[in-house]
mmCIF file of C-alpha atoms in Angstrom:
data_model
loop_
_atom_site.group_PDB
_atom_site.id
_atom_site.type_symbol
_atom_site.label_atom_id
_atom_site.label_comp_id
_atom_site.label_asym_id
_atom_site.label_seq_id
_atom_site.Cartn_x
_atom_site.Cartn_y
_atom_site.Cartn_z
ATOM 1 C CA MET B 1 37.564 -37.176 -0.375
ATOM 2 C CA SER B 2 34.370 -35.109 -0.107
ATOM 3 C CA LYS B 3 31.016 -36.828 0.294
ATOM 4 C CA LYS B 4 28.187 -35.909 -2.074
ATOM 5 C CA VAL B 5 24.873 -35.089 -0.421
ATOM 6 C CA VAL B 6 21.863 -34.538 -2.665
ATOM 7 C CA VAL B 7 18.755 -32.823 -1.309
ATOM 8 C CA ILE B 8 15.537 -33.155 -3.314
ATOM 9 C CA GLY B 9 13.190 -30.302 -2.449
ATOM 10 C CA GLY B 10 13.760 -26.656 -1.545
ATOM 11 C CA GLY B 11 11.088 -26.348 1.150
ATOM 12 C CA TYR B 12 11.536 -25.631 4.846
ATOM 13 C CA GLY B 13 13.203 -28.972 5.558
ATOM 14 C CA GLY B 14 15.465 -29.002 2.521
ATOM 15 C CA LEU B 15 16.819 -25.515 3.181
ATOM 16 C CA ARG B 16 17.391 -26.169 6.877
ATOM 17 C CA ALA B 17 19.341 -29.354 6.091
ATOM 18 C CA ILE B 18 21.556 -27.449 3.657
ATOM 19 C CA GLU B 19 22.201 -24.704 6.232
ATOM 20 C CA PHE B 20 23.673 -27.365 8.545
ATOM 21 C CA LEU B 21 25.513 -29.366 5.877
ATOM 22 C CA ALA B 22 27.101 -26.302 4.240
ATOM 23 C CA LYS B 23 29.242 -25.744 7.328
ATOM 24 C CA HIS B 24 31.423 -28.768 6.512
ATOM 25 C CA GLU B 25 34.248 -28.505 3.998
ATOM 26 C CA ASP B 26 34.250 -32.237 3.267
ATOM 27 C CA ILE B 27 30.587 -32.297 2.171
ATOM 28 C CA ASP B 28 29.467 -31.240 -1.310
ATOM 29 C CA VAL B 29 25.775 -30.364 -1.476
ATOM 30 C CA THR B 30 23.421 -30.378 -4.462
ATOM 31 C CA LEU B 31 19.854 -29.100 -4.215
ATOM 32 C CA ILE B 32 17.285 -30.273 -6.772
ATOM 33 C CA ASP B 33 13.932 -28.546 -7.131
ATOM 34 C CA LYS B 34 11.387 -28.338 -9.934
ATOM 35 C CA HIS B 35 10.751 -24.697 -8.999
ATOM 36 C CA PRO B 36 13.338 -21.896 -9.067
ATOM 37 C CA TYR B 37 11.986 -20.499 -5.793
ATOM 38 C CA HIS B 38 11.294 -21.375 -2.168
ATOM 39 C CA TYR B 39 7.644 -20.811 -1.269
ATOM 40 C CA LEU B 40 6.872 -19.761 2.309
ATOM 41 C CA GLN B 41 3.645 -21.736 2.628
ATOM 42 C CA THR B 42 3.144 -20.630 6.218
ATOM 43 C CA GLU B 43 2.485 -17.118 4.888
ATOM 44 C CA ALA B 44 0.018 -18.224 2.189
ATOM 45 C CA TYR B 45 -2.945 -16.945 4.208
ATOM 46 C CA GLY B 46 -1.710 -13.362 3.906
ATOM 47 C CA TYR B 47 -0.741 -13.611 0.258
ATOM 48 C CA ILE B 48 -4.046 -14.892 -1.076
ATOM 49 C CA ALA B 49 -5.953 -12.278 0.942
ATOM 50 C CA GLY B 50 -3.798 -9.508 -0.532
ATOM 51 C CA ARG B 51 -2.060 -8.542 2.706
ATOM 52 C CA PHE B 52 1.360 -9.784 1.588
ATOM 53 C CA ASP B 53 3.025 -9.313 -1.775
ATOM 54 C CA LEU B 54 4.858 -11.915 -3.849
ATOM 55 C CA HIS B 55 8.253 -10.919 -2.478
ATOM 56 C CA ASP B 56 6.976 -11.716 1.025
ATOM 57 C CA VAL B 57 6.336 -15.383 0.219
ATOM 58 C CA VAL B 58 9.028 -16.449 -2.283
ATOM 59 C CA ILE B 59 12.813 -16.351 -2.483
ATOM 60 C CA ASP B 60 15.106 -17.223 -5.394
ATOM 61 C CA LEU B 61 16.842 -20.554 -4.806
ATOM 62 C CA GLN B 62 19.811 -19.921 -7.087
ATOM 63 C CA ASP B 63 20.756 -16.707 -5.299
ATOM 64 C CA TRP B 64 20.133 -18.370 -1.942
ATOM 65 C CA CYS B 65 22.577 -21.156 -2.875
ATOM 66 C CA ASN B 66 25.084 -18.572 -4.094
ATOM 67 C CA GLY B 67 24.988 -16.914 -0.676
ATOM 68 C CA PHE B 68 27.052 -19.610 1.043
ATOM 69 C CA GLU B 69 30.810 -19.357 1.459
ATOM 70 C CA LYS B 70 31.226 -22.714 -0.258
ATOM 71 C CA LYS B 71 29.493 -23.663 -3.482
ATOM 72 C CA ILE B 72 26.022 -25.179 -3.167
ATOM 73 C CA ASN B 73 25.020 -26.599 -6.526
ATOM 74 C CA PHE B 74 21.424 -25.835 -7.489
ATOM 75 C CA VAL B 75 19.732 -27.956 -10.152
ATOM 76 C CA TYR B 76 16.495 -26.453 -11.412
ATOM 77 C CA ASP B 77 14.926 -29.653 -12.680
ATOM 78 C CA ASN B 78 12.323 -32.293 -11.920
ATOM 79 C CA ALA B 79 13.455 -35.380 -9.987
ATOM 80 C CA LEU B 80 11.894 -38.276 -11.892
ATOM 81 C CA CYS B 81 13.088 -41.338 -9.978
ATOM 82 C CA ILE B 82 15.825 -42.671 -7.721
ATOM 83 C CA ASP B 83 18.148 -45.596 -8.423
ATOM 84 C CA PHE B 84 19.187 -46.776 -4.972
ATOM 85 C CA GLU B 85 21.588 -49.433 -6.230
ATOM 86 C CA SER B 86 23.716 -47.137 -8.378
ATOM 87 C CA GLN B 87 23.004 -44.198 -6.033
ATOM 88 C CA HIS B 88 21.797 -41.585 -8.449
ATOM 89 C CA VAL B 89 18.758 -39.361 -8.944
ATOM 90 C CA GLU B 90 17.389 -39.195 -12.448
ATOM 91 C CA VAL B 91 16.270 -35.735 -13.565
ATOM 92 C CA CYS B 92 15.038 -34.554 -16.958
ATOM 93 C CA SER B 93 18.520 -33.385 -17.916
ATOM 94 C CA GLY B 94 20.471 -36.464 -16.772
ATOM 95 C CA LYS B 95 21.658 -38.227 -13.622
ATOM 96 C CA ILE B 96 23.005 -36.865 -10.342
ATOM 97 C CA THR B 97 25.013 -39.230 -8.126
ATOM 98 C CA TYR B 98 25.065 -39.161 -4.340
ATOM 99 C CA ASP B 99 26.686 -40.697 -1.305
ATOM 100 C CA TYR B 100 23.824 -39.551 0.913
ATOM 101 C CA LEU B 101 20.325 -38.571 -0.174
ATOM 102 C CA ILE B 102 17.720 -36.439 1.595
ATOM 103 C CA ILE B 103 14.192 -36.573 0.186
ATOM 104 C CA ALA B 104 12.352 -33.388 1.172
ATOM 105 C CA THR B 105 9.752 -33.078 -1.560
ATOM 106 C CA GLY B 106 6.942 -31.954 0.725
ATOM 107 C CA ALA B 107 3.286 -32.529 0.022
ATOM 108 C CA LYS B 108 0.469 -31.211 -2.111
ATOM 109 C CA THR B 109 -3.220 -30.592 -1.521
ATOM 110 C CA ASN B 110 -5.232 -33.799 -1.434
ATOM 111 C CA PHE B 111 -8.350 -33.001 -3.452
ATOM 112 C CA PHE B 112 -10.358 -35.986 -2.255
ATOM 113 C CA SER B 113 -11.623 -38.037 -5.183
ATOM 114 C CA PHE B 114 -14.755 -39.071 -3.256
ATOM 115 C CA ILE B 115 -15.982 -35.450 -3.367
ATOM 116 C CA GLU B 116 -17.235 -35.038 -6.914
ATOM 117 C CA GLY B 117 -16.070 -31.808 -8.546
ATOM 118 C CA LEU B 118 -13.693 -30.783 -5.734
ATOM 119 C CA ARG B 119 -10.521 -30.897 -7.822
ATOM 120 C CA GLU B 120 -12.084 -28.985 -10.711
ATOM 121 C CA HIS B 121 -13.765 -26.239 -8.699
ATOM 122 C CA SER B 122 -11.426 -25.354 -5.817
ATOM 123 C CA PHE B 123 -8.041 -23.792 -5.159
ATOM 124 C CA GLY B 124 -5.221 -25.083 -2.946
ATOM 125 C CA VAL B 125 -2.590 -23.156 -0.980
ATOM 126 C CA LYS B 126 0.257 -25.694 -1.175
ATOM 127 C CA ASN B 127 0.974 -24.653 -4.749
ATOM 128 C CA LEU B 128 2.066 -21.062 -5.391
ATOM 129 C CA ASN B 129 0.347 -20.942 -8.771
ATOM 130 C CA ARG B 130 -3.017 -21.951 -7.301
ATOM 131 C CA ALA B 131 -2.603 -19.523 -4.385
ATOM 132 C CA HIS B 132 -1.768 -16.755 -6.859
ATOM 133 C CA ASN B 133 -4.793 -17.594 -8.996
ATOM 134 C CA PHE B 134 -7.093 -17.278 -6.011
ATOM 135 C CA ARG B 135 -5.503 -13.977 -5.008
ATOM 136 C CA VAL B 136 -6.253 -12.632 -8.499
ATOM 137 C CA GLU B 137 -9.832 -13.931 -8.309
ATOM 138 C CA PHE B 138 -10.312 -12.373 -4.872
ATOM 139 C CA GLU B 139 -9.014 -8.979 -6.000
ATOM 140 C CA ASN B 140 -11.152 -9.141 -9.156
ATOM 141 C CA LEU B 141 -14.159 -9.874 -6.977
ATOM 142 C CA ILE B 142 -13.540 -6.765 -4.875
ATOM 143 C CA TYR B 143 -13.110 -4.722 -8.052
ATOM 144 C CA LYS B 144 -16.359 -6.018 -9.552
ATOM 145 C CA LYS B 145 -18.215 -5.262 -6.328
ATOM 146 C CA LEU B 146 -16.875 -1.729 -6.493
ATOM 147 C CA GLN B 147 -18.071 -1.325 -10.079
ATOM 148 C CA ASN B 148 -21.412 -3.079 -9.604
ATOM 149 C CA GLU B 149 -24.358 -0.822 -8.854
ATOM 150 C CA ASP B 150 -26.175 -3.708 -7.160
ATOM 151 C CA ALA B 151 -23.894 -3.839 -4.144
ATOM 152 C CA SER B 152 -26.429 -5.778 -2.072
ATOM 153 C CA GLN B 153 -25.772 -9.103 -3.823
ATOM 154 C CA ASP B 154 -24.315 -11.694 -1.436
ATOM 155 C CA ILE B 155 -21.058 -13.357 -2.460
ATOM 156 C CA ASN B 156 -19.982 -16.468 -0.580
ATOM 157 C CA LEU B 157 -16.307 -17.365 -0.312
ATOM 158 C CA THR B 158 -15.712 -20.809 1.153
ATOM 159 C CA ILE B 159 -12.763 -22.520 2.809
ATOM 160 C CA GLY B 160 -12.911 -26.318 2.990
ATOM 161 C CA GLY B 161 -10.955 -27.632 5.950
ATOM 162 C CA ALA B 162 -10.738 -26.001 9.390
ATOM 163 C CA GLY B 163 -7.227 -27.065 10.278
ATOM 164 C CA LEU B 164 -4.364 -24.626 10.807
ATOM 165 C CA SER B 165 -4.211 -23.396 7.190
ATOM 166 C CA GLY B 166 -7.981 -23.176 6.840
ATOM 167 C CA VAL B 167 -8.616 -21.032 9.894
ATOM 168 C CA GLU B 168 -5.712 -18.711 9.010
ATOM 169 C CA VAL B 169 -7.056 -18.180 5.500
ATOM 170 C CA ALA B 170 -10.615 -17.640 6.743
ATOM 171 C CA ALA B 171 -9.524 -15.159 9.414
ATOM 172 C CA GLU B 172 -7.273 -13.137 7.107
ATOM 173 C CA MET B 173 -9.852 -12.932 4.339
ATOM 174 C CA ALA B 174 -12.554 -11.865 6.802
ATOM 175 C CA ASN B 175 -10.227 -9.255 8.241
ATOM 176 C CA VAL B 176 -9.395 -7.901 4.775
ATOM 177 C CA VAL B 177 -13.119 -7.620 3.995
ATOM 178 C CA SER B 178 -13.658 -5.700 7.245
ATOM 179 C CA VAL B 179 -10.843 -3.313 6.294
ATOM 180 C CA TYR B 180 -12.401 -2.755 2.868
ATOM 181 C CA LYS B 181 -15.694 -1.866 4.561
ATOM 182 C CA LYS B 182 -14.055 1.206 6.083
ATOM 183 C CA THR B 183 -13.514 2.686 2.614
ATOM 184 C CA LEU B 184 -15.945 0.865 0.298
ATOM 185 C CA GLY B 185 -18.831 0.639 2.750
ATOM 186 C CA ASN B 186 -21.854 -1.435 1.828
ATOM 187 C CA ARG B 187 -20.354 -2.458 -1.524
ATOM 188 C CA VAL B 188 -18.434 -5.192 0.271
ATOM 189 C CA GLU B 189 -21.037 -5.822 2.953
ATOM 190 C CA GLY B 190 -22.364 -8.841 1.077
ATOM 191 C CA ILE B 191 -19.048 -10.730 0.965
ATOM 192 C CA LYS B 192 -19.394 -13.648 3.371
ATOM 193 C CA ILE B 193 -16.684 -16.078 4.504
ATOM 194 C CA HIS B 194 -17.696 -19.682 5.235
ATOM 195 C CA LEU B 195 -15.370 -22.172 6.958
ATOM 196 C CA ILE B 196 -16.394 -25.807 6.427
ATOM 197 C CA ASP B 197 -15.102 -28.981 8.076
ATOM 198 C CA ALA B 198 -16.382 -32.539 8.490
ATOM 199 C CA SER B 199 -14.965 -32.700 12.028
ATOM 200 C CA LYS B 200 -17.049 -31.777 15.048
ATOM 201 C CA THR B 201 -14.784 -28.830 15.806
ATOM 202 C CA ILE B 202 -12.289 -26.522 14.164
ATOM 203 C CA LEU B 203 -8.578 -27.304 14.638
ATOM 204 C CA PRO B 204 -9.131 -31.018 15.340
ATOM 205 C CA GLY B 205 -6.431 -32.431 17.588
ATOM 206 C CA MET B 206 -5.337 -29.085 19.014
ATOM 207 C CA SER B 207 -5.754 -27.867 22.599
ATOM 208 C CA ASP B 208 -8.981 -26.500 24.038
ATOM 209 C CA PHE B 209 -7.332 -23.095 24.446
ATOM 210 C CA LEU B 210 -6.417 -22.835 20.776
ATOM 211 C CA VAL B 211 -9.809 -24.141 19.642
ATOM 212 C CA LYS B 212 -11.833 -21.812 21.849
ATOM 213 C CA SER B 213 -9.764 -18.671 21.312
ATOM 214 C CA THR B 214 -9.686 -19.251 17.557
ATOM 215 C CA HIS B 215 -13.421 -19.957 17.386
ATOM 216 C CA LYS B 216 -14.193 -16.760 19.284
ATOM 217 C CA ARG B 217 -11.924 -14.705 17.027
ATOM 218 C CA LEU B 218 -13.450 -16.136 13.841
ATOM 219 C CA GLU B 219 -16.952 -15.367 15.077
ATOM 220 C CA SER B 220 -15.935 -11.784 15.898
ATOM 221 C CA LEU B 221 -14.729 -11.420 12.301
ATOM 222 C CA GLY B 222 -18.079 -12.630 11.001
ATOM 223 C CA VAL B 223 -16.872 -16.004 9.694
ATOM 224 C CA ASN B 224 -19.680 -18.539 9.310
ATOM 225 C CA ILE B 225 -18.319 -21.758 10.849
ATOM 226 C CA LEU B 226 -19.861 -25.004 9.579
ATOM 227 C CA THR B 227 -18.562 -28.057 11.465
ATOM 228 C CA ASP B 228 -19.770 -31.655 11.204
ATOM 229 C CA ALA B 229 -20.525 -30.706 7.597
ATOM 230 C CA PHE B 230 -19.776 -33.348 4.971
ATOM 231 C CA ILE B 231 -19.424 -32.146 1.386
ATOM 232 C CA GLN B 232 -20.829 -34.704 -1.028
ATOM 233 C CA LYS B 233 -20.167 -32.909 -4.304
ATOM 234 C CA MET B 234 -19.834 -29.491 -5.872
ATOM 235 C CA ASP B 235 -20.198 -27.847 -9.239
ATOM 236 C CA ASP B 236 -19.126 -24.386 -10.371
ATOM 237 C CA LYS B 237 -21.833 -22.633 -8.325
ATOM 238 C CA THR B 238 -23.150 -24.930 -5.599
ATOM 239 C CA ILE B 239 -21.781 -27.041 -2.747
ATOM 240 C CA TYR B 240 -23.974 -30.049 -1.911
ATOM 241 C CA PHE B 241 -23.797 -31.486 1.605
ATOM 242 C CA LYS B 242 -24.638 -35.061 2.565
ATOM 243 C CA ASN B 243 -27.485 -33.911 4.819
ATOM 244 C CA GLY B 244 -29.235 -32.333 1.832
ATOM 245 C CA ASP B 245 -28.227 -28.721 2.491
ATOM 246 C CA THR B 246 -26.707 -26.616 -0.279
ATOM 247 C CA LEU B 247 -24.559 -23.497 -0.366
ATOM 248 C CA GLN B 248 -24.217 -21.161 -3.330
ATOM 249 C CA TYR B 249 -20.596 -20.054 -3.593
ATOM 250 C CA HIS B 250 -18.234 -18.048 -5.795
ATOM 251 C CA PHE B 251 -14.813 -19.456 -4.837
ATOM 252 C CA MET B 252 -13.573 -22.377 -2.762
ATOM 253 C CA ILE B 253 -10.145 -22.768 -1.150
ATOM 254 C CA PHE B 254 -9.528 -26.358 -0.060
ATOM 255 C CA THR B 255 -7.124 -27.037 2.810
ATOM 256 C CA GLY B 256 -8.731 -30.257 4.059
ATOM 257 C CA GLY B 257 -5.891 -32.678 3.447
ATOM 258 C CA ILE B 258 -2.476 -33.393 1.997
ATOM 259 C CA LYS B 259 -0.749 -36.199 0.152
ATOM 260 C CA ALA B 260 2.889 -36.765 -0.682
ATOM 261 C CA SER B 261 4.417 -35.599 -3.948
ATOM 262 C CA GLU B 262 4.606 -37.720 -7.102
ATOM 263 C CA LEU B 263 8.186 -38.835 -6.466
ATOM 264 C CA ASN B 264 7.019 -40.969 -3.536
ATOM 265 C CA GLU B 265 4.908 -43.053 -5.908
ATOM 266 C CA SER B 266 8.015 -44.095 -7.863
ATOM 267 C CA VAL B 267 9.795 -45.394 -4.747
ATOM 268 C CA ASP B 268 9.078 -49.012 -3.790
ATOM 269 C CA THR B 269 8.982 -48.814 -0.014
ATOM 270 C CA GLN B 270 6.428 -48.740 2.789
ATOM 271 C CA LYS B 271 3.991 -45.810 2.610
ATOM 272 C CA ASN B 272 0.817 -44.761 4.386
ATOM 273 C CA ARG B 273 -2.609 -44.059 2.846
ATOM 274 C CA ILE B 274 -1.557 -40.575 1.655
ATOM 275 C CA SER B 275 1.681 -41.898 0.110
ATOM 276 C CA GLN B 276 3.970 -40.568 2.813
ATOM 277 C CA PHE B 277 7.047 -42.710 3.450
ATOM 278 C CA ILE B 278 7.027 -44.692 6.683
ATOM 279 C CA PRO B 279 10.664 -44.506 7.845
ATOM 280 C CA ASP B 280 12.583 -46.298 10.551
ATOM 281 C CA GLU B 281 13.525 -44.574 13.806
ATOM 282 C CA MET B 282 16.519 -42.965 12.083
ATOM 283 C CA LEU B 283 14.301 -41.475 9.326
ATOM 284 C CA ASN B 284 15.835 -43.844 6.779
ATOM 285 C CA ILE B 285 13.480 -45.279 4.180
ATOM 286 C CA GLY B 286 13.509 -48.906 3.124
ATOM 287 C CA THR B 287 16.765 -50.553 4.122
ATOM 288 C CA LYS B 288 18.949 -47.733 2.826
ATOM 289 C CA GLU B 289 20.983 -46.252 5.658
ATOM 290 C CA ASN B 290 22.227 -43.443 3.404
ATOM 291 C CA VAL B 291 18.749 -42.341 2.277
ATOM 292 C CA PHE B 292 16.638 -40.124 4.524
ATOM 293 C CA ALA B 293 13.189 -38.521 4.238
ATOM 294 C CA ILE B 294 12.126 -35.361 6.066
ATOM 295 C CA GLY B 295 9.182 -32.996 6.226
ATOM 296 C CA ASP B 296 5.718 -33.501 4.785
ATOM 297 C CA CYS B 297 6.695 -36.345 2.427
ATOM 298 C CA VAL B 298 7.202 -38.693 5.375
ATOM 299 C CA GLU B 299 5.143 -39.831 8.366
ATOM 300 C CA ILE B 300 7.209 -38.625 11.309
ATOM 301 C CA ARG B 301 6.656 -39.867 14.847
ATOM 302 C CA ASP B 302 8.131 -38.909 18.194
ATOM 303 C CA ALA B 303 9.687 -41.338 20.675
ATOM 304 C CA LYS B 304 6.204 -42.277 21.970
ATOM 305 C CA GLN B 305 5.049 -43.086 18.424
ATOM 306 C CA ASN B 306 2.743 -40.067 18.209
ATOM 307 C CA ILE B 307 2.509 -38.720 14.662
ATOM 308 C CA LEU B 308 3.881 -35.182 14.501
ATOM 309 C CA PRO B 309 1.855 -32.634 12.524
ATOM 310 C CA PRO B 310 3.115 -31.825 8.999
ATOM 311 C CA THR B 311 4.306 -28.313 9.822
ATOM 312 C CA ALA B 312 7.365 -26.223 8.997
ATOM 313 C CA GLN B 313 8.558 -26.826 12.558
ATOM 314 C CA THR B 314 8.470 -30.607 12.105
ATOM 315 C CA ALA B 315 10.246 -30.306 8.749
ATOM 316 C CA GLU B 316 13.033 -28.217 10.265
ATOM 317 C CA ARG B 317 13.531 -30.445 13.310
ATOM 318 C CA SER B 318 13.758 -33.547 11.126
ATOM 319 C CA ALA B 319 16.163 -31.723 8.777
ATOM 320 C CA GLU B 320 18.495 -30.793 11.620
ATOM 321 C CA TYR B 321 18.485 -34.375 12.866
ATOM 322 C CA VAL B 322 19.251 -35.834 9.427
ATOM 323 C CA ALA B 323 22.025 -33.330 8.715
ATOM 324 C CA GLU B 324 23.616 -34.208 12.050
ATOM 325 C CA SER B 325 23.173 -37.930 11.325
ATOM 326 C CA ILE B 326 25.003 -37.622 8.005
ATOM 327 C CA ARG B 327 27.858 -35.857 9.755
ATOM 328 C CA LYS B 328 28.042 -38.648 12.340
ATOM 329 C CA LYS B 329 27.908 -41.355 9.684
ATOM 330 C CA ILE B 330 30.849 -39.764 7.889
ATOM 331 C CA ASP B 331 32.738 -39.598 11.190
ATOM 332 C CA LYS B 332 31.652 -43.175 12.062
ATOM 333 C CA LYS B 333 29.875 -42.114 15.243
ATOM 334 C CA ASN B 334 26.770 -43.603 16.795
ATOM 335 C CA ILE B 335 23.388 -42.109 15.989
ATOM 336 C CA LYS B 336 20.435 -41.931 18.356
ATOM 337 C CA PRO B 337 16.859 -42.387 17.107
ATOM 338 C CA PHE B 338 14.958 -39.294 16.064
ATOM 339 C CA ASP B 339 12.903 -37.638 18.785
ATOM 340 C CA ALA B 340 11.287 -34.225 18.645
ATOM 341 C CA LYS B 341 8.308 -32.455 20.139
ATOM 342 C CA VAL B 342 6.047 -29.676 18.967
ATOM 343 C CA LEU B 343 7.529 -26.764 20.891
ATOM 344 C CA GLY B 344 4.763 -24.350 20.107
ATOM 345 C CA VAL B 345 1.903 -23.420 17.809
ATOM 346 C CA PHE B 346 0.962 -19.933 16.657
ATOM 347 C CA ILE B 347 -2.113 -19.264 14.549
ATOM 348 C CA ALA B 348 -2.456 -16.017 12.585
ATOM 349 C CA LEU B 349 -6.055 -14.882 12.919
ATOM 350 C CA GLY B 350 -6.422 -11.769 10.824
ATOM 351 C CA GLY B 351 -4.758 -8.388 11.160
ATOM 352 C CA ASN B 352 -2.638 -7.917 14.284
ATOM 353 C CA TRP B 353 -4.213 -10.860 16.126
ATOM 354 C CA ALA B 354 -3.042 -14.388 16.798
ATOM 355 C CA SER B 355 -3.404 -17.243 19.239
ATOM 356 C CA GLY B 356 -0.592 -19.448 20.438
ATOM 357 C CA GLU B 357 0.922 -21.903 22.879
ATOM 358 C CA LEU B 358 4.526 -22.487 23.873
ATOM 359 C CA PHE B 359 5.727 -25.734 25.447
ATOM 360 C CA GLY B 360 2.094 -26.655 26.165
ATOM 361 C CA VAL B 361 2.128 -24.272 29.149
ATOM 362 C CA ILE B 362 2.382 -20.656 28.008
ATOM 363 C CA LYS B 363 -0.868 -19.508 26.379
ATOM 364 C CA VAL B 364 -1.204 -16.167 24.605
ATOM 365 C CA LYS B 365 -3.740 -14.523 22.337
ATOM 366 C CA GLY B 366 -4.398 -11.175 20.737
ATOM 367 C CA TYR B 367 -1.735 -8.623 19.879
ATOM 368 C CA SER B 368 0.957 -10.153 22.102
ATOM 369 C CA ALA B 369 0.603 -13.508 20.310
ATOM 370 C CA TYR B 370 0.730 -11.676 16.978
ATOM 371 C CA LEU B 371 4.022 -10.016 17.949
ATOM 372 C CA LEU B 372 5.540 -13.359 18.953
ATOM 373 C CA LYS B 373 4.453 -15.045 15.715
ATOM 374 C CA LYS B 374 5.698 -12.093 13.674
ATOM 375 C CA ALA B 375 9.082 -12.203 15.413
ATOM 376 C CA ILE B 376 9.490 -15.922 14.674
ATOM 377 C CA THR B 377 8.483 -15.500 11.030
ATOM 378 C CA TYR B 378 10.641 -12.417 10.561
ATOM 379 C CA ALA B 379 13.726 -14.133 11.974
ATOM 380 C CA TYR B 380 13.298 -16.940 9.439
ATOM 381 C CA TYR B 381 12.626 -14.570 6.552
ATOM 382 C CA LEU B 382 15.518 -12.276 7.483
ATOM 383 C CA GLY B 383 17.948 -15.211 7.445
ATOM 384 C CA LEU B 384 16.780 -16.157 3.953
ATOM 385 C CA ARG B 385 16.919 -12.583 2.732
ATOM 386 C CA LEU B 386 20.453 -11.951 3.978
ATOM 387 C CA ARG B 387 21.602 -15.144 2.273
ATOM 388 C CA ILE B 388 19.888 -14.137 -0.981
ATOM 389 C CA ASN B 389 21.360 -10.635 -0.944
ATOM 390 C CA THR B 390 24.833 -12.109 -0.491
ATOM 391 C CA GLY B 391 24.229 -14.568 -3.327
ATOM 392 C CA TYR B 392 22.846 -11.887 -5.629
ATOM 393 C CA LYS B 393 25.874 -9.664 -5.028
ATOM 394 C CA ASN B 394 28.214 -12.610 -5.634
ATOM 395 C CA ARG B 395 26.477 -13.389 -8.913
ATOM 396 C CA ILE B 396 26.716 -9.780 -10.112
ATOM 397 C CA LYS B 397 30.386 -9.592 -9.054
ATOM 398 C CA ASN B 398 31.246 -12.778 -10.961
ATOM 399 C CA ARG B 399 29.624 -11.771 -14.230
#
């Protein structure tokens, strides 16, 4: 008899788990997501700056599910809560039972409550709607500058948080502005990009090579880098820092933190300060050996108990491990504890430029790093696209 595996969340981890599970005839898979699309958050920097279009950062989940040889059931609905005793997930439209459950609900932007006005006056990149809204605002700004006779007026665009997402957004926006200068001239000269972080350096926790090469690239693009800068509050026009300084701004993108999705709050188990699940060494949560958590919704550690960064790479490695674990559980085989390392980091830094490290040894920057990052991203996107095209054709054929 087939085992029912339910995956909550169609992000990087959820989709990778399904790719592995779909290979087995004796496993029936159901994907639940409150959105009808998969959002490529790693490409958000290019979308909000206008370099990428919508079709570059989203794929249709129903057609993706239809692209498998065996049926993958997609439920476009909101997962409200989980009943671990009766083994079902409650959604708005009813209940979905499972033998094994994978929670892959990701995370959302943590608009810190101690910064007054942050939530009301800034945009996030974790949510497609907010990223789209900023893209529209950014394009409207360029249009207004083109129409405005007083082209000398300074316009400050700010990015709060100088982690991976923050520096990518800052670099891409600065690069787009520099491209506009070649055709619009001094009408966009006054658009300034400010990158703000409370840490003493950009990319806290990353290697000296990545920090230094990224800092140099941002400076060459004209980005104003403000580190050791604590935002106290903000209104619709002004950012107020704890040291008394102020900054007049037009738009703020906040990438300074994450917290787990709402579903985590409904689950009575151990969590950290940002509501991520704290799993055991098998990525099980609570005492449930048939319930796993992967990706950004869980605090994942390596064998040395170092917390792994909440990246697409971590989500995919944990997904592969959990999918393999479910297979072994069905076959009654032993399972080893989860262990994974960050194999590499690539940072897109505007235009055809990037900085990256592989295996902590190989260091690249500039166009060569851009080509490597592009190849990795394209391979992922191509796999999704081929699956979608197959699913779309199957849907049309079956009408």
